[in-house]
Each structure stands twice: as structure tokens, then as C-alpha cells.
XYZ file of C-alpha atoms in Angstrom:
269
model
C -5.729 -22.118 2.867
C -2.398 -20.548 1.949
C -1.244 -19.913 5.496
C 2.080 -18.402 4.453
C -0.035 -15.462 3.324
C -0.265 -14.470 6.985
C 3.368 -13.328 6.771
C 2.646 -11.516 3.535
C -0.368 -9.878 5.132
C 1.708 -8.677 8.070
C 4.133 -7.002 5.663
C 1.299 -5.397 3.686
C -0.637 -4.327 6.771
C 2.427 -2.707 8.305
C 3.107 -0.698 5.158
C -0.503 0.453 4.951
C -0.107 2.163 8.320
C 2.573 4.479 6.900
C 1.346 7.540 4.987
C 3.119 7.490 1.626
C 3.768 3.735 1.545
C 1.525 1.397 -0.440
C 0.457 -2.120 0.435
C 0.254 -2.682 -3.310
C 3.983 -1.998 -3.532
C 4.654 -4.692 -0.938
C 2.403 -7.087 -2.871
C 4.559 -6.527 -5.952
C 7.723 -7.158 -3.917
C 6.209 -10.397 -2.641
C 5.259 -11.469 -6.155
C 1.553 -11.763 -5.383
C 0.142 -8.596 -6.943
C -1.569 -10.266 -9.904
C -2.969 -13.020 -7.699
C -4.185 -10.480 -5.161
C -6.119 -8.561 -7.804
C -7.501 -11.792 -9.275
C -8.558 -13.112 -5.868
C -10.329 -9.938 -4.733
C -12.153 -9.496 -8.033
C -13.111 -13.184 -8.071
C -14.629 -13.447 -4.588
C -18.115 -13.753 -6.085
C -17.096 -16.007 -8.973
C -17.451 -19.785 -9.287
C -13.892 -20.173 -8.014
C -14.648 -18.280 -4.827
C -13.317 -21.065 -2.579
C -9.887 -20.828 -4.193
C -9.830 -17.058 -3.848
C -11.082 -17.110 -0.259
C -8.319 -19.566 0.610
C -5.820 -17.036 -0.663
C -7.420 -13.965 0.903
C -8.364 -15.110 4.421
C -4.789 -15.762 5.645
C -3.712 -12.522 3.973
C -6.488 -10.631 5.753
C -5.556 -12.236 9.081
C -1.976 -11.051 8.693
C -3.009 -7.558 7.626
C -5.514 -7.273 10.459
C -2.980 -8.465 13.018
C -0.403 -5.959 11.788
C -2.828 -3.044 11.630
C -4.316 -3.709 15.063
C -1.113 -4.837 16.747
C 1.382 -2.390 15.291
C -0.593 0.855 15.123
C 0.893 2.105 18.411
C 4.410 1.105 17.348
C 4.021 2.911 14.029
C 2.753 5.986 15.868
C 5.864 5.862 18.070
C 8.293 5.355 15.176
C 6.782 8.157 13.116
C 6.926 10.474 16.120
C 10.378 9.621 17.475
C 12.209 8.183 14.444
C 10.410 9.698 11.489
C 13.388 10.027 9.129
C 14.823 6.510 9.671
C 11.355 4.993 9.296
C 10.763 6.786 6.003
C 14.256 5.973 4.712
C 13.540 2.302 5.368
C 10.622 2.476 2.958
C 12.645 4.513 0.475
C 15.079 1.598 0.442
C 12.196 -0.787 -0.202
C 10.874 1.329 -3.049
C 14.268 1.713 -4.732
C 14.796 -2.014 -4.351
C 11.567 -2.843 -6.122
C 12.140 -0.675 -9.205
C 14.479 -3.198 -10.924
C 11.932 -5.940 -10.186
C 9.186 -3.882 -11.781
C 11.348 -3.198 -14.823
C 11.927 -6.934 -15.221
C 8.192 -7.568 -14.847
C 7.443 -4.937 -17.473
C 9.903 -6.432 -19.962
C 8.251 -9.832 -19.514
C 4.892 -8.345 -20.546
C 5.668 -5.759 -23.227
C 8.335 -3.925 -25.192
C 9.130 -0.438 -23.960
C 7.877 2.236 -26.355
C 7.738 6.049 -26.152
C 4.068 5.943 -25.145
C 5.004 3.779 -22.163
C 7.638 6.286 -21.073
C 5.073 9.090 -21.282
C 2.620 7.073 -19.174
C 5.375 6.362 -16.659
C 6.275 10.041 -16.352
C 2.624 11.061 -15.946
C 2.136 8.451 -13.212
C 5.263 9.636 -11.408
C 4.214 13.291 -11.577
C 0.705 12.533 -10.315
C 1.993 10.778 -7.210
C 4.928 13.130 -6.608
C 2.530 16.084 -6.658
C 0.949 14.692 -3.494
C 4.123 15.704 -1.665
C 3.167 19.372 -2.001
C -0.506 18.941 -1.120
C -1.262 20.032 2.420
C -3.246 17.372 4.301
C -6.577 18.377 5.728
C -6.395 19.388 9.373
C -9.348 17.624 10.959
C -10.019 16.818 14.600
C -10.311 13.188 15.660
C -13.891 11.959 15.244
C -15.183 10.426 18.463
C -18.951 10.792 18.070
C -20.691 9.484 14.979
C -23.437 11.177 13.023
C -24.835 10.296 9.619
C -22.424 12.745 8.018
C -19.303 11.513 9.796
C -20.287 7.880 9.212
C -20.601 8.523 5.473
C -17.292 10.391 5.507
C -15.547 7.451 7.169
C -17.178 4.922 4.828
C -16.181 6.729 1.636
C -12.751 7.498 3.078
C -12.244 3.766 3.557
C -13.474 3.191 0.006
C -11.031 5.699 -1.498
C -8.221 4.537 0.757
C -8.635 0.904 -0.271
C -8.588 1.834 -3.946
C -5.263 3.554 -3.311
C -3.949 0.565 -1.339
C -4.270 -1.667 -4.395
C -2.215 0.663 -6.577
C 1.544 0.360 -6.072
C 2.965 3.756 -5.223
C -0.255 5.297 -3.920
C -0.687 5.055 -0.178
C -4.112 4.417 1.277
C -2.942 6.009 4.515
C -1.835 9.129 2.660
C -5.251 9.398 1.006
C -6.835 9.213 4.462
C -4.390 11.893 5.584
C -5.392 14.155 2.690
C -9.078 13.670 3.476
C -8.399 14.399 7.134
C -9.513 11.134 8.746
C -6.121 9.464 9.243
C -5.829 10.580 12.905
C -9.347 9.267 13.526
C -8.554 5.876 11.993
C -5.256 5.489 13.868
C -6.947 6.528 17.114
C -9.759 4.025 16.504
C -7.241 1.241 15.861
C -5.171 2.134 18.916
C -8.235 2.286 21.172
C -10.197 -0.509 19.453
C -13.188 1.665 18.589
C -15.110 -1.166 16.948
C -17.819 1.030 15.437
C -15.449 3.359 13.597
C -13.219 0.451 12.558
C -16.288 -1.362 11.223
C -17.528 1.587 9.156
C -14.115 2.262 7.634
C -13.594 -1.471 7.126
C -16.868 -1.766 5.208
C -15.769 1.036 2.910
C -12.413 -0.671 2.441
C -14.097 -3.955 1.486
C -16.348 -2.307 -1.102
C -13.437 -0.332 -2.532
C -11.290 -3.444 -2.819
C -13.918 -5.343 -4.804
C -14.739 -2.488 -7.189
C -11.197 -1.311 -7.885
C -9.766 -4.835 -8.200
C -12.083 -5.558 -11.124
C -10.923 -2.404 -12.906
C -7.241 -3.155 -12.296
C -7.659 -6.773 -13.404
C -9.260 -5.630 -16.649
C -6.434 -3.183 -17.320
C -3.728 -5.757 -16.554
C -5.420 -8.279 -18.818
C -6.059 -5.976 -21.761
C -3.362 -3.302 -21.509
C -0.473 -4.934 -19.600
C 2.302 -2.749 -20.995
C 0.536 0.544 -20.409
C -0.753 -0.541 -16.992
C 2.684 -1.578 -15.770
C 4.166 1.638 -17.161
C 1.768 3.629 -15.004
C 2.428 1.372 -11.996
C 6.173 1.866 -12.403
C 5.634 5.618 -12.589
C 3.472 5.561 -9.465
C 6.178 3.717 -7.548
C 8.917 6.105 -8.703
C 6.765 9.119 -7.858
C 6.079 7.806 -4.370
C 9.733 8.467 -3.490
C 8.916 12.179 -3.378
C 6.010 11.549 -1.011
C 7.971 9.310 1.349
C 11.168 11.423 1.405
C 11.309 13.031 4.879
C 14.076 15.524 4.194
C 17.662 15.176 5.355
C 18.249 13.978 8.939
C 19.102 16.750 11.381
C 21.520 14.960 13.722
C 24.424 12.548 13.365
C 22.461 9.845 15.175
C 19.532 10.204 12.806
C 21.930 10.130 9.851
C 23.350 6.806 11.006
C 19.930 5.334 11.739
C 18.586 6.565 8.402
C 21.458 5.044 6.423
C 21.129 1.738 8.263
C 17.363 1.634 7.792
C 17.707 2.592 4.117
C 20.152 -0.258 3.472
C 17.958 -2.640 5.468
C 14.917 -1.662 3.418
C 16.789 -2.155 0.156
C 18.127 -5.562 1.176
C 14.880 -6.798 2.685
C 13.284 -6.755 -0.766
C 15.367 -9.859 -1.470
C 14.178 -11.471 1.748
C 10.527 -10.722 1.048
C 10.990 -12.118 -2.434
C 11.533 -15.546 -0.909
C 7.841 -15.621 -0.026
C 6.861 -14.905 -3.618
C 4.927 -17.418 -5.640
């Protein structure tokens, strides 16, 4: 078991609670993105023991963060929305040079890669102008709501694995984000279980696709990933702070986010 993955999981789980921030981005910062994709897609392979040893501590950390920090994230987004978002903007800007270095180690930049990067950035940035669905919190389950939650978890997990695309934001667009956060805060085991099952299925399916693309089209795939990360800045940007206090807190949190990329990098493989 790679127990240091618990710390990595905490970082990824925390980011997945923030609409607009991707756990996949944090995985890239930590230097475990390729291994994460390989491990998830290889759960049912002959090397399953190796992959399980990587994933279980990661899942423990993510679960602990999601269950333990959901109320804190709710509070921060409500009371300190701008500083919280600027922290993640700092993280995202800090990772771009790392992604550029990773790209150069896999391929030579060509015009087609730039086009793919721009398309990826535009696709994610366009989410900033999409109005999230306004849906009441689901408290009673029916067949329809159960299916909605399952497939929402599926789609959300697919987004989680892609740097730059937030699983939480996908849930927000679908309209189930308040339901999921409420279920986590109040430990509604049934709703958590249904969404969790969808997340598990989505992880396995999408990881195989991403692994294939990374293995066969590394340059193009990383171009798109880089574009997704750049485009996510538009989604995360909260607007300019309205008070002097929020300005100070936002600047401090932005710098902290930028610098913490270096700290998180110490846990990389």
C-alpha cells in the first residue's frame, strides 16, 4: 500500500468539492496523473493488486476530505468566495509551466497542437457563461431521481479525471450539486451510495479511454489537457473582490495557491 497517497487523496478530494476545480488538475500537480489513469483502468487486470495498493490509500484520503471538509467548503464558498477561488487560480497558473514541461517531454509543439489547445480552452471557458440548472435538493428517492443521481455521478467522475474540467461543476450544471453536498454534510448514505456507484463506473470507463489516448496520441492529448486547464481559469474566476479586506485575502490566497504547487510537487513520484 502506498500510504502517502492518503495525503494526495486529501488534496484531490478537497479540490473536487469546489465547482470549477478539477481533481485531475491536482493529480497532475502531484505527478501521479499517468499512474492514476493506469491504476483505475487496470483494476480488473492481472496486476490488480499493484493498482489496488495505489488506489485504496488515495480513495481513503479523498473520502476523508469529501466527508470531512464538505461543511468547511460550504462555509468558505459562502463567506470567502473570492479568496477561495483565487487560491485555486493560483494553483492553476502554477501548474501551467509544469504541463508545458510535461508536453515538451512527450512531443514537439506543432500548429495542430496549438489548435487543439485553443479548442480545449474554449470548450471549458464556455462553461463560465452556462447557467447552472436550478434544482431543489433531492430528499426522497424514486426510480427517476435514483437514475439521475447515478448518471450524474458517472458524468461527474469522467470530468474529475480530466484536468481543467470540474466534476463538481458538471454536477452543478446538471442541478444535483446541492443534493450531493447536502447528502455529504448530513451523511445520507443512500444518496451517497448511488452517486458513488455512478462515480466508480465512470472512473473505470473513462480511465480506459484516457489511457488509450495518452498511449497513442500523447502530444495531442496533452495539448487538449493544457487547453482544458487554461480554460478553467475563466470558470474559476470569481470577479474582482468588492472590499479591501477581500482584496487582501484574495491576493494572499492567490500567492499561497501558486506557491503550494511546489509543496505538493514534493509528494510526486
